[in-house]
């Protein structure tokens, strides 16, 4: 049976559970098995460049020890994507890269709901490296910690930031810039009237499409 | 049951059959029904701007009369895409647009295997309008008629043109620039060692993903 | 005698008359004859994609039946431009394309005064396809119907929208995004202090230049 | 009567005469008077940056002393264009700028037939400054002196260089990169099958259009 | 001993003195001699295109008569840069070009503190010609004369304009758009918290680097 | 005394020695001390993504334990640049980034002499992320191992590859894409007639300039 492995590289099990719940949307009877795992040695949340770099090698080791038909790195900094792609023979998807790709197919200019101000420079490096700068409307922070993302008031704050991205920055598609916001997606879509991309859903769907169509991986 | 309607806007039933056969790859038990239809009033092949324009209104009328969960326009000129999108409340996918989108996710620069020299200016308008010019490696014609696409020698000619796109133009992904070449895809992939995109497969898969993820349509 | 045929593809004769009056500026004794005609089978105004598509073939048929030295399609959606260019052996000018071209020669960044919000996505496809996105300052709607363009209060509204394009968006040239606003041009120029392009005037002048210089048509 | 003043900033009277003859194409009975003059204090040909700079102030002084409705600087380095525009209240056209503008309206990518290798860096600064780099197919030198441009063998050499611009570089429009090649235009067009732009003709026509349409000058 | 000659092309000796004082920062014992000179025939300030053009040939003549290992043109309009580069065999640096280059290495998007509104069009031509438009955050004028730059209240006004460049335009690096503001640099840096580039310092440092590394000049 | 620390993140001492020798060019009496060190726990050469990632954390730890006024990461993959910049309060320079920055100031389009084919995808990610794609002429591999870079025949191969970058790709500046080629620089410059950038020299000079001018670091 086809199996897609989604690894949450932070050690917060509730983030993995949130991710896992949001993926029910793309699971189908007879379709690929979608398994979520937690990298126990990761930090509680990936909030600094030190956090990002500290999980790069562990992610590659985890994937090598746990074979699947496709791999998804469940963190919006796409840590270790280049390494996992070079080492493994199967498709490896980053959730940020997948969200940017999905967004450019859905609308003209996307807005990113970031967790913290400090992650925006990292996002910009990724957006530039993929050549999508002219499709970026804006990137605005919630200023909430990753581990507090399941608390009350979070939806209100996302709607507030999303409204600015839509009305000031001209975004016609929103990207939730973290693996832990999927549970809020439909409420945000209803309140903002825009397509909203949960990056983990987008990455898993892209993994499914790549497997189904049998495309060769380009480095 | 979810249903995706793929309309071949030319009247050549063998093109519809070729398209239909190539779509078996994305059909799954329990998955969406994928139906292919032929626009009987279309020309035998869409080779001129007159052909393109002559099917725009008939495509919209056909879709309005044959409701589905998503619609695919099965011609690489994407005739009537803007109209169908404006008129219908469901996702409408063009196969050229879908192929360009898939290609930008798979590699850095895509090459297009065109049927005829005369269609290249049309492709360029589409590529430019989507903002993908810096991802285009090249566009080279087979110089074979649409209705002769099922004949012998076609694969050899595609491989010849694909080799130029890969080696002279630097393409790392190929797009088959017609709805009728899907049957040759795997042989071409094997001989060229690159991912090869059949645009109809790409569009149907994109329709499936959009339905599955429940994204709102952006005009 | 040299003859330039300007076809208003909507059936509103007062729009044709307004267009015709604005063209007196470019008529000279001994210069080319500039004839305006109305496409009787067109809708009263071109406001939706359905309207655009419905006149594409009739425009081509009209031009084929009424030979001239150059043809101008008098609607800011440039309906049927690609078809008429492919079918006819003489220059064919779209008024939107001509306005964009004129604007890039006059200033750095142009603003478009659109009639309705719904036409902006169409404009964007055209601007992108021509490669002029980085010259576009903004596109803002009047939200007035095409058939009401000759009423009172229209100039005030255009000045209001033009002021936003100039002061918020940084436009140093304005384009009137409809064939029916030419009569207001000089008042708007005086009040805003910017060059203002009537697209039909720009297209006819471009037709005259092309004829005079004898340039070959590029597809 | 409306008067357009074209100044050849080099002192070679035969260049002025060649320019003048090529402008008969755009002169019409009742149309603007087009007068060509020679800057006697200029060098025999503008071939170095020193030549360019040496005529900047003299051109401005000449125009100030010889009022006209529009001014054309008849040298492909557009010497003194910014200064004349800032000092005069009437339209001032550079022939290189006008040729680039005309070319972008006629085709997708233009090729420049330069006189000498040494002028290409100057052309590139102008093309970049105008934002037309992605419309430039190539720029190739004849390696002939300006003062030898009326000799035999020149057409053969232009056709040779134009063929490379068309076939190797993908130009679909050619620009003659000097004020003295206008007399060869029609022969080159016939032999290459592309539109060929004489920059002085293009600039004078643009001056006529600007006067006729009454556009305000943007700095 | 290695010698770098910085020429102030306006005749205001206090501007030369201000420049000279700001260069103490880059002078080192045993390092290159950095000499500042005043072009006595220049205007008191370079504020118009006429001023710019009037010093082009005098700058070249001055450099030819006063040999050095590298030359810096101490005016933010970079007058005569192309000419001096073509005529001299040693490195010639423009202070605006050097500031843009330094800024692109320090941050993502730079803001320019211009002296007057009228110089902004000149800056834009330079920024476009160098290909740095997508790195420009904004360009805002102080509206103070060059000769009044040493007066009181100047720092307050620079901080006011710099704050707009930082907060409205998104600049993360500031460029002082004149040779006479270097003395205010550290106070502005402290108050705005951004790197602030004095263009003369940047150009002299670049001259030192080029000499030290022995790079060949590219035209 | 000011101190610049250059860390070779591979464990090959002869590479460090070659780097150290090439830096004599920028050392001056009374100038900053430039110290080269070897990361003993690094692999013998950085040739794969696994190698790159394996030294990211060790480089940060090394710099934290060995304070300096500026830090240079002596490997053309710029491993750990983002991390070191985020963690340290002093300037941190990558040698690839510094070479790209220097090259854009010296010429129009740079060519990269890569060691191996496999590193080109890494270079492209860096060039894209910095926004320099339109300044890149080409990137061609020597296909020689890092540890064999001091052997005979290396100069001939570099000249061969550099000639292709210059003549086929249009490079007017060359970058040596490895920390170990500095010793060959002057011979290559003489034979190719182009400026040739040794990335370590460029990075150290940039560190010196940044210290000397006292610029604040932007993340």
JSON list of N, CA, C and O in Angstrom, two decimals, chain D residues 83-112:
[
{"chain": "D", "resi": 83, "resn": "UNK", "atom": "N", "xyz": [18.98, 66.72, -21.17]},
{"chain": "D", "resi": 83, "resn": "UNK", "atom": "CA", "xyz": [19.15, 68.17, -21.04]},
{"chain": "D", "resi": 83, "resn": "UNK", "atom": "C", "xyz": [18.12, 68.92, -21.88]},
{"chain": "D", "resi": 83, "resn": "UNK", "atom": "O", "xyz": [17.44, 69.83, -21.38]},
{"chain": "D", "resi": 84, "resn": "UNK", "atom": "N", "xyz": [17.97, 68.55, -23.15]},
{"chain": "D", "resi": 84, "resn": "UNK", "atom": "CA", "xyz": [17.02, 69.26, -24.01]},
{"chain": "D", "resi": 84, "resn": "UNK", "atom": "C", "xyz": [15.60, 69.13, -23.46]},
{"chain": "D", "resi": 84, "resn": "UNK", "atom": "O", "xyz": [14.82, 70.08, -23.47]},
{"chain": "D", "resi": 85, "resn": "UNK", "atom": "N", "xyz": [15.25, 67.96, -22.95]},
{"chain": "D", "resi": 85, "resn": "UNK", "atom": "CA", "xyz": [13.92, 67.79, -22.36]},
{"chain": "D", "resi": 85, "resn": "UNK", "atom": "C", "xyz": [13.71, 68.70, -21.17]},
{"chain": "D", "resi": 85, "resn": "UNK", "atom": "O", "xyz": [12.62, 69.22, -20.98]},
{"chain": "D", "resi": 86, "resn": "UNK", "atom": "N", "xyz": [14.75, 68.83, -20.34]},
{"chain": "D", "resi": 86, "resn": "UNK", "atom": "CA", "xyz": [14.59, 69.65, -19.15]},
{"chain": "D", "resi": 86, "resn": "UNK", "atom": "C", "xyz": [14.52, 71.14, -19.50]},
{"chain": "D", "resi": 86, "resn": "UNK", "atom": "O", "xyz": [13.77, 71.89, -18.88]},
{"chain": "D", "resi": 87, "resn": "UNK", "atom": "N", "xyz": [15.25, 71.53, -20.55]},
{"chain": "D", "resi": 87, "resn": "UNK", "atom": "CA", "xyz": [15.33, 72.96, -20.87]},
{"chain": "D", "resi": 87, "resn": "UNK", "atom": "C", "xyz": [14.19, 73.49, -21.74]},
{"chain": "D", "resi": 87, "resn": "UNK", "atom": "O", "xyz": [13.83, 74.66, -21.63]},
{"chain": "D", "resi": 88, "resn": "UNK", "atom": "N", "xyz": [13.66, 72.65, -22.63]},
{"chain": "D", "resi": 88, "resn": "UNK", "atom": "CA", "xyz": [12.69, 73.12, -23.61]},
{"chain": "D", "resi": 88, "resn": "UNK", "atom": "C", "xyz": [11.27, 72.79, -23.18]},
{"chain": "D", "resi": 88, "resn": "UNK", "atom": "O", "xyz": [11.04, 71.85, -22.43]},
{"chain": "D", "resi": 89, "resn": "UNK", "atom": "N", "xyz": [10.32, 73.56, -23.67]},
{"chain": "D", "resi": 89, "resn": "UNK", "atom": "CA", "xyz": [8.93, 73.32, -23.29]},
{"chain": "D", "resi": 89, "resn": "UNK", "atom": "C", "xyz": [8.20, 72.46, -24.32]},
{"chain": "D", "resi": 89, "resn": "UNK", "atom": "O", "xyz": [7.01, 72.20, -24.18]},
{"chain": "D", "resi": 90, "resn": "UNK", "atom": "N", "xyz": [8.88, 72.06, -25.38]},
{"chain": "D", "resi": 90, "resn": "UNK", "atom": "CA", "xyz": [8.27, 71.29, -26.46]},
{"chain": "D", "resi": 90, "resn": "UNK", "atom": "C", "xyz": [8.80, 69.86, -26.45]},
{"chain": "D", "resi": 90, "resn": "UNK", "atom": "O", "xyz": [9.86, 69.61, -25.87]},
{"chain": "D", "resi": 91, "resn": "UNK", "atom": "N", "xyz": [8.11, 68.95, -27.14]},
{"chain": "D", "resi": 91, "resn": "UNK", "atom": "CA", "xyz": [8.60, 67.56, -27.20]},
{"chain": "D", "resi": 91, "resn": "UNK", "atom": "C", "xyz": [10.00, 67.46, -27.81]},
{"chain": "D", "resi": 91, "resn": "UNK", "atom": "O", "xyz": [10.29, 68.13, -28.80]},
{"chain": "D", "resi": 92, "resn": "UNK", "atom": "N", "xyz": [10.85, 66.68, -27.17]},
{"chain": "D", "resi": 92, "resn": "UNK", "atom": "CA", "xyz": [12.18, 66.38, -27.69]},
{"chain": "D", "resi": 92, "resn": "UNK", "atom": "C", "xyz": [12.29, 64.86, -27.80]},
{"chain": "D", "resi": 92, "resn": "UNK", "atom": "O", "xyz": [12.02, 64.15, -26.84]},
{"chain": "D", "resi": 93, "resn": "UNK", "atom": "N", "xyz": [12.67, 64.39, -29.00]},
{"chain": "D", "resi": 93, "resn": "UNK", "atom": "CA", "xyz": [12.74, 62.96, -29.21]},
{"chain": "D", "resi": 93, "resn": "UNK", "atom": "C", "xyz": [14.16, 62.53, -29.53]},
{"chain": "D", "resi": 93, "resn": "UNK", "atom": "O", "xyz": [14.85, 63.19, -30.31]},
{"chain": "D", "resi": 94, "resn": "UNK", "atom": "N", "xyz": [14.58, 61.45, -28.91]},
{"chain": "D", "resi": 94, "resn": "UNK", "atom": "CA", "xyz": [15.84, 60.81, -29.27]},
{"chain": "D", "resi": 94, "resn": "UNK", "atom": "C", "xyz": [15.54, 59.73, -30.30]},
{"chain": "D", "resi": 94, "resn": "UNK", "atom": "O", "xyz": [14.50, 59.06, -30.22]},
{"chain": "D", "resi": 95, "resn": "UNK", "atom": "N", "xyz": [16.44, 59.53, -31.24]},
{"chain": "D", "resi": 95, "resn": "UNK", "atom": "CA", "xyz": [16.11, 58.54, -32.28]},
{"chain": "D", "resi": 95, "resn": "UNK", "atom": "C", "xyz": [16.29, 57.11, -31.77]},
{"chain": "D", "resi": 95, "resn": "UNK", "atom": "O", "xyz": [15.56, 56.21, -32.18]},
{"chain": "D", "resi": 96, "resn": "UNK", "atom": "N", "xyz": [17.22, 56.87, -30.86]},
{"chain": "D", "resi": 96, "resn": "UNK", "atom": "CA", "xyz": [17.37, 55.51, -30.33]},
{"chain": "D", "resi": 96, "resn": "UNK", "atom": "C", "xyz": [16.15, 55.17, -29.47]},
{"chain": "D", "resi": 96, "resn": "UNK", "atom": "O", "xyz": [15.50, 54.15, -29.68]},
{"chain": "D", "resi": 97, "resn": "UNK", "atom": "N", "xyz": [15.82, 56.06, -28.54]},
{"chain": "D", "resi": 97, "resn": "UNK", "atom": "CA", "xyz": [14.65, 55.84, -27.70]},
{"chain": "D", "resi": 97, "resn": "UNK", "atom": "C", "xyz": [13.39, 55.61, -28.54]},
{"chain": "D", "resi": 97, "resn": "UNK", "atom": "O", "xyz": [12.59, 54.71, -28.27]},
{"chain": "D", "resi": 98, "resn": "UNK", "atom": "N", "xyz": [13.24, 56.39, -29.59]},
{"chain": "D", "resi": 98, "resn": "UNK", "atom": "CA", "xyz": [12.06, 56.25, -30.46]},
{"chain": "D", "resi": 98, "resn": "UNK", "atom": "C", "xyz": [12.06, 54.92, -31.19]},
{"chain": "D", "resi": 98, "resn": "UNK", "atom": "O", "xyz": [11.01, 54.30, -31.39]},
{"chain": "D", "resi": 99, "resn": "UNK", "atom": "N", "xyz": [13.23, 54.49, -31.61]},
{"chain": "D", "resi": 99, "resn": "UNK", "atom": "CA", "xyz": [13.32, 53.21, -32.32]},
{"chain": "D", "resi": 99, "resn": "UNK", "atom": "C", "xyz": [12.99, 52.05, -31.38]},
{"chain": "D", "resi": 99, "resn": "UNK", "atom": "O", "xyz": [12.27, 51.12, -31.75]},
{"chain": "D", "resi": 100, "resn": "UNK", "atom": "N", "xyz": [13.48, 52.12, -30.14]},
{"chain": "D", "resi": 100, "resn": "UNK", "atom": "CA", "xyz": [13.18, 51.05, -29.18]},
{"chain": "D", "resi": 100, "resn": "UNK", "atom": "C", "xyz": [11.68, 51.02, -28.91]},
{"chain": "D", "resi": 100, "resn": "UNK", "atom": "O", "xyz": [11.06, 49.95, -28.86]},
{"chain": "D", "resi": 101, "resn": "UNK", "atom": "N", "xyz": [11.09, 52.19, -28.77]},
{"chain": "D", "resi": 101, "resn": "UNK", "atom": "CA", "xyz": [9.65, 52.25, -28.50]},
{"chain": "D", "resi": 101, "resn": "UNK", "atom": "C", "xyz": [8.85, 51.70, -29.68]},
{"chain": "D", "resi": 101, "resn": "UNK", "atom": "O", "xyz": [7.92, 50.90, -29.49]},
{"chain": "D", "resi": 102, "resn": "UNK", "atom": "N", "xyz": [9.22, 52.10, -30.88]},
{"chain": "D", "resi": 102, "resn": "UNK", "atom": "CA", "xyz": [8.50, 51.60, -32.06]},
{"chain": "D", "resi": 102, "resn": "UNK", "atom": "C", "xyz": [8.66, 50.07, -32.16]},
{"chain": "D", "resi": 102, "resn": "UNK", "atom": "O", "xyz": [7.71, 49.35, -32.44]},
{"chain": "D", "resi": 103, "resn": "UNK", "atom": "N", "xyz": [9.86, 49.58, -31.91]},
{"chain": "D", "resi": 103, "resn": "UNK", "atom": "CA", "xyz": [10.14, 48.15, -32.05]},
{"chain": "D", "resi": 103, "resn": "UNK", "atom": "C", "xyz": [9.30, 47.32, -31.07]},
{"chain": "D", "resi": 103, "resn": "UNK", "atom": "O", "xyz": [8.79, 46.25, -31.43]},
{"chain": "D", "resi": 104, "resn": "UNK", "atom": "N", "xyz": [9.13, 47.80, -29.87]},
{"chain": "D", "resi": 104, "resn": "UNK", "atom": "CA", "xyz": [8.36, 47.02, -28.89]},
{"chain": "D", "resi": 104, "resn": "UNK", "atom": "C", "xyz": [6.88, 46.97, -29.26]},
{"chain": "D", "resi": 104, "resn": "UNK", "atom": "O", "xyz": [6.16, 46.11, -28.80]},
{"chain": "D", "resi": 105, "resn": "UNK", "atom": "N", "xyz": [6.45, 47.88, -30.09]},
{"chain": "D", "resi": 105, "resn": "UNK", "atom": "CA", "xyz": [5.06, 47.83, -30.57]},
{"chain": "D", "resi": 105, "resn": "UNK", "atom": "C", "xyz": [4.90, 46.95, -31.80]},
{"chain": "D", "resi": 105, "resn": "UNK", "atom": "O", "xyz": [3.80, 46.48, -32.09]},
{"chain": "D", "resi": 106, "resn": "UNK", "atom": "N", "xyz": [5.99, 46.71, -32.52]},
{"chain": "D", "resi": 106, "resn": "UNK", "atom": "CA", "xyz": [5.89, 45.92, -33.76]},
{"chain": "D", "resi": 106, "resn": "UNK", "atom": "C", "xyz": [6.15, 44.44, -33.56]},
{"chain": "D", "resi": 106, "resn": "UNK", "atom": "O", "xyz": [5.60, 43.61, -34.28]},
{"chain": "D", "resi": 107, "resn": "UNK", "atom": "N", "xyz": [7.03, 44.08, -32.64]},
{"chain": "D", "resi": 107, "resn": "UNK", "atom": "CA", "xyz": [7.38, 42.67, -32.51]},
{"chain": "D", "resi": 107, "resn": "UNK", "atom": "C", "xyz": [7.69, 42.33, -31.07]},
{"chain": "D", "resi": 107, "resn": "UNK", "atom": "O", "xyz": [7.43, 43.12, -30.15]},
{"chain": "D", "resi": 108, "resn": "UNK", "atom": "N", "xyz": [8.21, 41.15, -30.85]},
{"chain": "D", "resi": 108, "resn": "UNK", "atom": "CA", "xyz": [8.52, 40.73, -29.48]},
{"chain": "D", "resi": 108, "resn": "UNK", "atom": "C", "xyz": [9.93, 41.09, -29.08]},
{"chain": "D", "resi": 108, "resn": "UNK", "atom": "O", "xyz": [10.19, 41.52, -27.99]},
{"chain": "D", "resi": 109, "resn": "UNK", "atom": "N", "xyz": [10.89, 40.85, -30.00]},
{"chain": "D", "resi": 109, "resn": "UNK", "atom": "CA", "xyz": [12.29, 41.06, -29.62]},
{"chain": "D", "resi": 109, "resn": "UNK", "atom": "C", "xyz": [13.03, 41.72, -30.78]},
{"chain": "D", "resi": 109, "resn": "UNK", "atom": "O", "xyz": [12.99, 41.22, -31.89]},
{"chain": "D", "resi": 110, "resn": "UNK", "atom": "N", "xyz": [13.69, 42.82, -30.49]},
{"chain": "D", "resi": 110, "resn": "UNK", "atom": "CA", "xyz": [14.34, 43.56, -31.56]},
{"chain": "D", "resi": 110, "resn": "UNK", "atom": "C", "xyz": [15.84, 43.30, -31.58]},
{"chain": "D", "resi": 110, "resn": "UNK", "atom": "O", "xyz": [16.46, 43.01, -30.56]},
{"chain": "D", "resi": 111, "resn": "UNK", "atom": "N", "xyz": [16.40, 43.41, -32.78]},
{"chain": "D", "resi": 111, "resn": "UNK", "atom": "CA", "xyz": [17.85, 43.33, -32.96]},
{"chain": "D", "resi": 111, "resn": "UNK", "atom": "C", "xyz": [18.37, 44.68, -33.42]},
{"chain": "D", "resi": 111, "resn": "UNK", "atom": "O", "xyz": [17.69, 45.38, -34.16]},
{"chain": "D", "resi": 112, "resn": "UNK", "atom": "N", "xyz": [19.56, 45.04, -32.95]},
{"chain": "D", "resi": 112, "resn": "UNK", "atom": "CA", "xyz": [20.16, 46.32, -33.32]},
{"chain": "D", "resi": 112, "resn": "UNK", "atom": "C", "xyz": [21.35, 46.07, -34.24]},
{"chain": "D", "resi": 112, "resn": "UNK", "atom": "O", "xyz": [22.23, 45.28, -33.90]}
]
